[in-house]
PDB file of C-alpha atoms in Angstrom:
ATOM      1  CA  UNK U 164     -45.047  -9.407 107.164  1.00  0.00           C
ATOM      2  CA  UNK U 165     -41.894 -10.944 105.560  1.00  0.00           C
ATOM      3  CA  UNK U 166     -43.857 -13.348 103.331  1.00  0.00           C
ATOM      4  CA  UNK U 167     -45.200 -10.604 100.967  1.00  0.00           C
ATOM      5  CA  UNK U 168     -42.200  -8.885 100.264  1.00  0.00           C
ATOM      6  CA  UNK U 169     -40.388 -12.182  99.156  1.00  0.00           C
ATOM      7  CA  UNK U 170     -42.996 -13.126  96.247  1.00  0.00           C
ATOM      8  CA  UNK U 171     -43.087  -9.616  94.963  1.00  0.00           C
ATOM      9  CA  UNK U 172     -39.715  -9.865  93.712  1.00  0.00           C
ATOM     10  CA  UNK U 173     -40.007 -12.779  91.321  1.00  0.00           C
ATOM     11  CA  UNK U 174     -43.548 -11.665  90.009  1.00  0.00           C
ATOM     12  CA  UNK U 175     -41.890  -8.178  88.921  1.00  0.00           C
ATOM     13  CA  UNK U 176     -42.105  -7.779  85.226  1.00  0.00           C
ATOM     14  CA  UNK U 177     -39.141  -5.647  84.849  1.00  0.00           C
ATOM     15  CA  UNK U 178     -36.750  -8.962  83.738  1.00  0.00           C
ATOM     16  CA  UNK U 179     -39.130  -9.775  81.053  1.00  0.00           C
ATOM     17  CA  UNK U 180     -39.161  -6.491  79.707  1.00  0.00           C
ATOM     18  CA  UNK U 181     -35.508  -6.344  79.573  1.00  0.00           C
ATOM     19  CA  UNK U 182     -34.914  -8.987  77.089  1.00  0.00           C
ATOM     20  CA  UNK U 183     -37.410  -7.764  74.668  1.00  0.00           C
ATOM     21  CA  UNK U 184     -35.324  -4.792  73.417  1.00  0.00           C
ATOM     22  CA  UNK U 185     -32.818  -7.315  72.710  1.00  0.00           C
ATOM     23  CA  UNK U 186     -34.553  -9.451  69.916  1.00  0.00           C
ATOM     24  CA  UNK U 187     -35.502  -5.661  68.344  1.00  0.00           C
ATOM     25  CA  UNK U 188     -31.792  -4.846  68.426  1.00  0.00           C
ATOM     26  CA  UNK U 189     -31.015  -7.941  67.265  1.00  0.00           C
ATOM     27  CA  UNK U 190     -33.470  -7.663  64.437  1.00  0.00           C
ATOM     28  CA  UNK U 191     -32.312  -4.049  63.785  1.00  0.00           C
ATOM     29  CA  UNK U 192     -28.731  -5.818  64.175  1.00  0.00           C
ATOM     30  CA  UNK U 193     -29.813  -8.237  61.423  1.00  0.00           C
ATOM     31  CA  UNK U 194     -31.326  -5.799  59.315  1.00  0.00           C
ATOM     32  CA  UNK U 195     -28.447  -3.445  59.304  1.00  0.00           C
ATOM     33  CA  UNK U 196     -26.374  -5.533  57.371  1.00  0.00           C
ATOM     34  CA  UNK U 197     -28.574  -5.463  54.586  1.00  0.00           C
ATOM     35  CA  UNK U 198     -27.793  -1.861  53.859  1.00  0.00           C
ATOM     36  CA  UNK U 199     -24.369  -2.590  54.227  1.00  0.00           C
ATOM     37  CA  UNK U 200     -24.547  -5.385  52.029  1.00  0.00           C
ATOM     38  CA  UNK U 201     -26.241  -3.306  49.439  1.00  0.00           C
ATOM     39  CA  UNK U 202     -23.699  -0.571  49.867  1.00  0.00           C
ATOM     40  CA  UNK U 203     -21.068  -3.193  49.646  1.00  0.00           C
ATOM     41  CA  UNK U 204     -22.791  -4.411  46.620  1.00  0.00           C
ATOM     42  CA  UNK U 205     -22.929  -1.032  44.963  1.00  0.00           C
ATOM     43  CA  UNK U 206     -19.087  -0.481  45.594  1.00  0.00           C
ATOM     44  CA  UNK U 207     -18.139  -3.252  43.557  1.00  0.00           C
ATOM     45  CA  UNK U 208     -20.562  -2.265  40.981  1.00  0.00           C
ATOM     46  CA  UNK U 209     -18.741   1.202  41.059  1.00  0.00           C
ATOM     47  CA  UNK U 210     -15.782  -0.765  40.551  1.00  0.00           C
ATOM     48  CA  UNK U 211     -17.148  -2.417  37.693  1.00  0.00           C
ATOM     49  CA  UNK U 212     -18.179   0.832  36.282  1.00  0.00           C
ATOM     50  CA  UNK U 213     -14.648   2.092  36.652  1.00  0.00           C
ATOM     51  CA  UNK U 214     -13.289  -1.034  35.151  1.00  0.00           C
ATOM     52  CA  UNK U 215     -15.787  -0.782  32.338  1.00  0.00           C
ATOM     53  CA  UNK U 216     -14.809   3.182  31.703  1.00  0.00           C
ATOM     54  CA  UNK U 217     -10.821   1.919  31.549  1.00  0.00           C
ATOM     55  CA  UNK U 218     -12.099  -1.082  29.403  1.00  0.00           C
ATOM     56  CA  UNK U 219     -13.229   1.460  26.431  1.00  0.00           C
ATOM     57  CA  UNK U 220      -9.830   3.272  26.833  1.00  0.00           C
ATOM     58  CA  UNK U 221      -7.985   0.001  26.452  1.00  0.00           C
ATOM     59  CA  UNK U 222      -9.910  -0.644  23.556  1.00  0.00           C
ATOM     60  CA  UNK U 223      -8.960   2.883  22.190  1.00  0.00           C
ATOM     61  CA  UNK U 224      -5.347   1.951  22.717  1.00  0.00           C
ATOM     62  CA  UNK U 225      -6.143  -1.140  20.778  1.00  0.00           C
ATOM     63  CA  UNK U 226      -7.489   0.388  17.921  1.00  0.00           C
ATOM     64  CA  UNK U 227      -4.733   2.585  16.724  1.00  0.00           C
ATOM     65  CA  UNK U 228      -2.381  -0.821  16.972  1.00  0.00           C
ATOM     66  CA  UNK U 229      -4.556  -2.582  14.800  1.00  0.00           C
ATOM     67  CA  UNK U 230      -4.350   0.684  11.996  1.00  0.00           C
ATOM     68  CA  UNK U 231      -0.765   1.348  12.584  1.00  0.00           C
ATOM     69  CA  UNK U 232       0.218  -2.537  11.697  1.00  0.00           C
ATOM     70  CA  UNK U 233      -0.106  -2.792   7.924  1.00  0.00           C
ATOM     71  CA  UNK U 234       1.669  -5.292   5.724  1.00  0.00           C
ATOM     72  CA  UNK U 235       2.044  -3.039   2.675  1.00  0.00           C
ATOM     73  CA  UNK U 236       5.199  -1.393   3.323  1.00  0.00           C
ATOM     74  CA  UNK U 237       7.621  -4.288   2.941  1.00  0.00           C
ATOM     75  CA  UNK U 238       6.776  -4.473  -1.057  1.00  0.00           C
ATOM     76  CA  UNK U 239       7.592  -0.650  -1.724  1.00  0.00           C
ATOM     77  CA  UNK U 240      10.914  -1.351   0.260  1.00  0.00           C
ATOM     78  CA  UNK U 241      11.957  -4.170  -1.742  1.00  0.00           C
ATOM     79  CA  UNK U 242      11.371  -1.939  -4.786  1.00  0.00           C
ATOM     80  CA  UNK U 243      12.913   1.030  -3.586  1.00  0.00           C
ATOM     81  CA  UNK U 244      15.977  -1.177  -2.756  1.00  0.00           C
ATOM     82  CA  UNK U 245      16.217  -2.543  -6.083  1.00  0.00           C
ATOM     83  CA  UNK U 246      15.874   0.964  -7.392  1.00  0.00           C
ATOM     84  CA  UNK U 247      18.565   2.519  -5.209  1.00  0.00           C
ATOM     85  CA  UNK U 248      21.163  -0.511  -5.948  1.00  0.00           C
ATOM     86  CA  UNK U 249      24.242   0.504  -7.639  1.00  0.00           C
ATOM     87  CA  UNK U 250      23.151  -0.525 -11.139  1.00  0.00           C
ATOM     88  CA  UNK U 251      19.056  -0.291 -10.648  1.00  0.00           C
ATOM     89  CA  UNK U 252      17.052  -2.994 -11.380  1.00  0.00           C
ATOM     90  CA  UNK U 253      16.759  -5.856 -14.070  1.00  0.00           C
ATOM     91  CA  UNK U 254      14.384  -5.734 -16.854  1.00  0.00           C
ATOM     92  CA  UNK U 255      12.027  -8.162 -14.462  1.00  0.00           C
ATOM     93  CA  UNK U 256      11.706  -5.230 -12.171  1.00  0.00           C
ATOM     94  CA  UNK U 257      12.761  -7.069  -8.944  1.00  0.00           C
ATOM     95  CA  UNK U 258      16.332  -8.286  -9.474  1.00  0.00           C
ATOM     96  CA  UNK U 259      18.978  -5.824  -8.490  1.00  0.00           C
ATOM     97  CA  UNK U 260      21.642  -5.909 -11.467  1.00  0.00           C
ATOM     98  CA  UNK U 261      25.253  -6.752 -10.188  1.00  0.00           C
ATOM     99  CA  UNK U 262      26.793  -4.832 -13.418  1.00  0.00           C
ATOM    100  CA  UNK U 263      25.995  -2.354 -15.949  1.00  0.00           C
ATOM    101  CA  UNK U 264      25.762  -5.044 -18.573  1.00  0.00           C
ATOM    102  CA  UNK U 265      23.072  -6.980 -16.168  1.00  0.00           C
ATOM    103  CA  UNK U 266      25.101 -10.190 -16.191  1.00  0.00           C
ATOM    104  CA  UNK U 267      22.618 -11.523 -13.477  1.00  0.00           C
ATOM    105  CA  UNK U 268      19.684 -10.376 -14.698  1.00  0.00           C
ATOM    106  CA  UNK U 269      16.872 -13.339 -15.834  1.00  0.00           C
ATOM    107  CA  UNK U 270      15.726 -13.499 -19.279  1.00  0.00           C
ATOM    108  CA  UNK U 271      12.876 -11.499 -20.224  1.00  0.00           C
ATOM    109  CA  UNK U 272      10.997 -11.243 -23.975  1.00  0.00           C
ATOM    110  CA  UNK U 273      11.963  -7.589 -24.944  1.00  0.00           C
ATOM    111  CA  UNK U 274       9.888  -5.630 -27.342  1.00  0.00           C
ATOM    112  CA  UNK U 275      11.756  -2.632 -28.488  1.00  0.00           C
ATOM    113  CA  UNK U 276      10.001   0.239 -29.776  1.00  0.00           C
ATOM    114  CA  UNK U 277       9.697   4.331 -29.733  1.00  0.00           C
ATOM    115  CA  UNK U 278       7.073   7.156 -28.972  1.00  0.00           C
ATOM    116  CA  UNK U 279       7.016  10.540 -29.852  1.00  0.00           C
ATOM    117  CA  UNK U 280       5.845  12.362 -26.736  1.00  0.00           C
ATOM    118  CA  UNK U 281       4.586  15.841 -26.321  1.00  0.00           C
ATOM    119  CA  UNK U 282       3.718  15.990 -22.752  1.00  0.00           C
ATOM    120  CA  UNK U 283       5.324  13.678 -19.334  1.00  0.00           C
ATOM    121  CA  UNK U 284       3.706  14.398 -16.125  1.00  0.00           C
ATOM    122  CA  UNK U 285       1.034  17.096 -17.254  1.00  0.00           C
ATOM    123  CA  UNK U 286       4.184  19.160 -18.488  1.00  0.00           C
ATOM    124  CA  UNK U 287       5.353  20.152 -22.189  1.00  0.00           C
ATOM    125  CA  UNK U 288       8.627  18.507 -22.774  1.00  0.00           C
ATOM    126  CA  UNK U 289      11.676  19.490 -25.236  1.00  0.00           C
ATOM    127  CA  UNK U 290      14.893  17.667 -26.174  1.00  0.00           C
ATOM    128  CA  UNK U 291      17.786  19.314 -24.595  1.00  0.00           C
ATOM    129  CA  UNK U 292      21.672  18.088 -25.521  1.00  0.00           C
ATOM    130  CA  UNK U 293      22.004  17.066 -21.686  1.00  0.00           C
ATOM    131  CA  UNK U 294      19.394  14.210 -22.675  1.00  0.00           C
ATOM    132  CA  UNK U 295      21.819  12.840 -24.860  1.00  0.00           C
ATOM    133  CA  UNK U 296      24.054  11.554 -21.881  1.00  0.00           C
ATOM    134  CA  UNK U 297      22.216   8.597 -20.294  1.00  0.00           C
ATOM    135  CA  UNK U 298      24.157   9.290 -17.257  1.00  0.00           C
ATOM    136  CA  UNK U 299      22.868  13.014 -16.824  1.00  0.00           C
ATOM    137  CA  UNK U 300      20.386  14.297 -13.980  1.00  0.00           C
ATOM    138  CA  UNK U 301      17.933  15.478 -16.694  1.00  0.00           C
ATOM    139  CA  UNK U 302      18.206  12.027 -18.820  1.00  0.00           C
ATOM    140  CA  UNK U 303      17.802  10.005 -15.320  1.00  0.00           C
ATOM    141  CA  UNK U 304      14.579  12.274 -14.294  1.00  0.00           C
ATOM    142  CA  UNK U 305      13.213  12.297 -17.713  1.00  0.00           C
ATOM    143  CA  UNK U 306      13.266   8.605 -18.407  1.00  0.00           C
ATOM    144  CA  UNK U 307      12.044   7.749 -14.964  1.00  0.00           C
ATOM    145  CA  UNK U 308       8.851   9.843 -15.404  1.00  0.00           C
ATOM    146  CA  UNK U 309       8.487   8.297 -18.663  1.00  0.00           C
ATOM    147  CA  UNK U 310       9.117   4.602 -17.207  1.00  0.00           C
ATOM    148  CA  UNK U 311       6.864   5.183 -14.501  1.00  0.00           C
ATOM    149  CA  UNK U 312       3.811   6.170 -16.714  1.00  0.00           C
ATOM    150  CA  UNK U 313       4.359   3.441 -19.064  1.00  0.00           C
ATOM    151  CA  UNK U 314       4.582   0.686 -16.389  1.00  0.00           C
ATOM    152  CA  UNK U 315       1.463   1.899 -14.934  1.00  0.00           C
ATOM    153  CA  UNK U 316      -0.379   1.783 -18.084  1.00  0.00           C
ATOM    154  CA  UNK U 317       0.891  -1.780 -19.029  1.00  0.00           C
ATOM    155  CA  UNK U 318      -0.161  -2.865 -15.970  1.00  0.00           C
ATOM    156  CA  UNK U 319      -3.682  -1.939 -16.282  1.00  0.00           C
ATOM    157  CA  UNK U 320      -3.723  -3.225 -20.013  1.00  0.00           C
ATOM    158  CA  UNK U 321      -4.674  -6.489 -21.828  1.00  0.00           C
ATOM    159  CA  UNK U 322      -1.226  -7.803 -21.565  1.00  0.00           C
ATOM    160  CA  UNK U 323      -0.812  -7.228 -17.920  1.00  0.00           C
ATOM    161  CA  UNK U 324      -0.468 -10.926 -17.216  1.00  0.00           C
ATOM    162  CA  UNK U 325       3.166 -11.518 -18.113  1.00  0.00           C
ATOM    163  CA  UNK U 326       4.355  -7.654 -18.057  1.00  0.00           C
ATOM    164  CA  UNK U 327       7.422  -6.657 -16.294  1.00  0.00           C
ATOM    165  CA  UNK U 328       8.540  -3.600 -16.846  1.00  0.00           C
ATOM    166  CA  UNK U 329       9.556  -0.771 -19.339  1.00  0.00           C
ATOM    167  CA  UNK U 330      13.240   0.801 -19.572  1.00  0.00           C
ATOM    168  CA  UNK U 331      13.954   3.868 -21.578  1.00  0.00           C
ATOM    169  CA  UNK U 332      17.237   3.448 -23.350  1.00  0.00           C
ATOM    170  CA  UNK U 333      17.743   6.217 -25.446  1.00  0.00           C
ATOM    171  CA  UNK U 334      16.004   9.943 -25.706  1.00  0.00           C
ATOM    172  CA  UNK U 335      16.203  11.736 -29.504  1.00  0.00           C
ATOM    173  CA  UNK U 336      15.262  15.205 -30.593  1.00  0.00           C
ATOM    174  CA  UNK U 337      11.989  15.526 -32.765  1.00  0.00           C
ATOM    175  CA  UNK U 338       9.092  18.304 -32.668  1.00  0.00           C
ATOM    176  CA  UNK U 339       9.181  17.298 -28.709  1.00  0.00           C
ATOM    177  CA  UNK U 340      11.060  14.140 -27.916  1.00  0.00           C
ATOM    178  CA  UNK U 341      11.366  10.714 -29.384  1.00  0.00           C
ATOM    179  CA  UNK U 342      11.584   8.084 -26.466  1.00  0.00           C
ATOM    180  CA  UNK U 343      13.405   4.632 -27.295  1.00  0.00           C
ATOM    181  CA  UNK U 344      12.009   1.932 -24.950  1.00  0.00           C
ATOM    182  CA  UNK U 345      11.986  -1.661 -24.402  1.00  0.00           C
ATOM    183  CA  UNK U 346       8.945  -3.213 -22.623  1.00  0.00           C
ATOM    184  CA  UNK U 347       9.870  -6.889 -20.970  1.00  0.00           C
ATOM    185  CA  UNK U 348       7.739  -9.475 -20.681  1.00  0.00           C
ATOM    186  CA  UNK U 349       7.945 -13.150 -19.097  1.00  0.00           C
ATOM    187  CA  UNK U 350      10.136 -15.448 -21.451  1.00  0.00           C
ATOM    188  CA  UNK U 351       7.388 -17.649 -22.033  1.00  0.00           C
ATOM    189  CA  UNK U 352       4.917 -15.075 -23.278  1.00  0.00           C
ATOM    190  CA  UNK U 353       2.747 -15.930 -26.030  1.00  0.00           C
ATOM    191  CA  UNK U 354       1.996 -11.838 -26.820  1.00  0.00           C
ATOM    192  CA  UNK U 355       3.152 -10.381 -30.164  1.00  0.00           C
ATOM    193  CA  UNK U 356       4.356  -7.144 -31.159  1.00  0.00           C
ATOM    194  CA  UNK U 357       0.884  -6.185 -32.528  1.00  0.00           C
ATOM    195  CA  UNK U 358      -0.655  -7.419 -28.962  1.00  0.00           C
ATOM    196  CA  UNK U 359       1.625  -5.044 -26.998  1.00  0.00           C
ATOM    197  CA  UNK U 360       1.324  -2.011 -29.392  1.00  0.00           C
ATOM    198  CA  UNK U 361      -2.476  -2.501 -29.410  1.00  0.00           C
ATOM    199  CA  UNK U 362      -2.672  -2.819 -25.495  1.00  0.00           C
ATOM    200  CA  UNK U 363      -0.776   0.301 -25.029  1.00  0.00           C
ATOM    201  CA  UNK U 364      -2.712   2.340 -27.615  1.00  0.00           C
ATOM    202  CA  UNK U 365      -6.475   0.801 -25.922  1.00  0.00           C
ATOM    203  CA  UNK U 366      -4.891   2.008 -22.572  1.00  0.00           C
ATOM    204  CA  UNK U 367      -3.812   5.259 -23.479  1.00  0.00           C
ATOM    205  CA  UNK U 368      -7.246   6.246 -25.284  1.00  0.00           C
ATOM    206  CA  UNK U 369      -9.278   4.801 -21.765  1.00  0.00           C
ATOM    207  CA  UNK U 370      -7.104   5.910 -19.223  1.00  0.00           C
ATOM    208  CA  UNK U 371      -8.339   8.891 -17.189  1.00  0.00           C
ATOM    209  CA  UNK U 372      -4.799   9.778 -15.653  1.00  0.00           C
ATOM    210  CA  UNK U 373      -2.561  11.416 -18.603  1.00  0.00           C
ATOM    211  CA  UNK U 374       0.852  10.848 -17.273  1.00  0.00           C
ATOM    212  CA  UNK U 375       2.217  10.930 -20.771  1.00  0.00           C
ATOM    213  CA  UNK U 376       0.794  12.459 -23.948  1.00  0.00           C
ATOM    214  CA  UNK U 377       1.617  11.141 -27.394  1.00  0.00           C
ATOM    215  CA  UNK U 378       1.771  12.844 -30.448  1.00  0.00           C
ATOM    216  CA  UNK U 379      -1.487  12.635 -32.475  1.00  0.00           C
ATOM    217  CA  UNK U 380      -2.250  10.438 -34.267  1.00  0.00           C
ATOM    218  CA  UNK U 381      -1.137   7.762 -31.480  1.00  0.00           C
ATOM    219  CA  UNK U 382      -0.940   5.219 -33.925  1.00  0.00           C
ATOM    220  CA  UNK U 383       1.749   6.615 -35.993  1.00  0.00           C
ATOM    221  CA  UNK U 384       3.729   7.625 -33.166  1.00  0.00           C
ATOM    222  CA  UNK U 385       3.720   4.523 -31.055  1.00  0.00           C
ATOM    223  CA  UNK U 386       5.777   1.692 -32.740  1.00  0.00           C
ATOM    224  CA  UNK U 387       6.902  -1.684 -31.405  1.00  0.00           C
ATOM    225  CA  UNK U 388       9.354  -3.272 -34.200  1.00  0.00           C
ATOM    226  CA  UNK U 389      11.252  -6.139 -32.858  1.00  0.00           C
ATOM    227  CA  UNK U 390      11.204  -8.637 -30.150  1.00  0.00           C
ATOM    228  CA  UNK U 391      13.377 -11.676 -28.863  1.00  0.00           C
ATOM    229  CA  UNK U 392      15.015 -13.411 -25.523  1.00  0.00           C
ATOM    230  CA  UNK U 393      17.777 -10.522 -24.389  1.00  0.00           C
ATOM    231  CA  UNK U 394      18.486  -8.435 -21.566  1.00  0.00           C
ATOM    232  CA  UNK U 395      20.505  -6.191 -23.731  1.00  0.00           C
ATOM    233  CA  UNK U 396      19.682  -3.078 -25.616  1.00  0.00           C
ATOM    234  CA  UNK U 397      19.611  -3.035 -29.494  1.00  0.00           C
ATOM    235  CA  UNK U 398      20.220   0.475 -29.701  1.00  0.00           C
TER     236      UNK U 398
END
């Protein structure tokens, strides 16, 4: 009776079924990392999205920096520093004069002339006794407006290559205002009085911006009558 009990123990299939779930569990464990890996891969992709969302913000920050860095400002600063100097600019339009005689100013070819003006900056102008004083505020404001308009016209004209600047030397009474001016050019220019006069007349006719209005007929009311190497007025 003892013999049949002993073989029954090794032949029981229970221990063989016990390891069977273990591979399934291992397979489940091996399959379980896949979703974790997928979720893990999804997490960095979310980080990439956040980084991608941050990158446009960075690019947005860079774009205004590119727009704000503009090289043009230095040029106006140089001109304004010359204009705001104690004795203003030399006839070359760049050098600051060291005294009222412009003793440090480089030479230019000067064309002296006059214009009968009816309007400046769209407003009718009339001569007043205060304009006789070149140091008066009214003379300064009127002269700067005339100079600005003539500078713009000459810089767009046929003689722009050698042109430097225009200076108003005196204002005199007429039906409106008679402005005595000097147009300064490169000292080696080959332009003549006729070239300068015709270039200004042509530009007055074709220009859309009417900063100044010359009395009609313009040919009789614009005249350049002499020229020479000098920085001092002849009036």
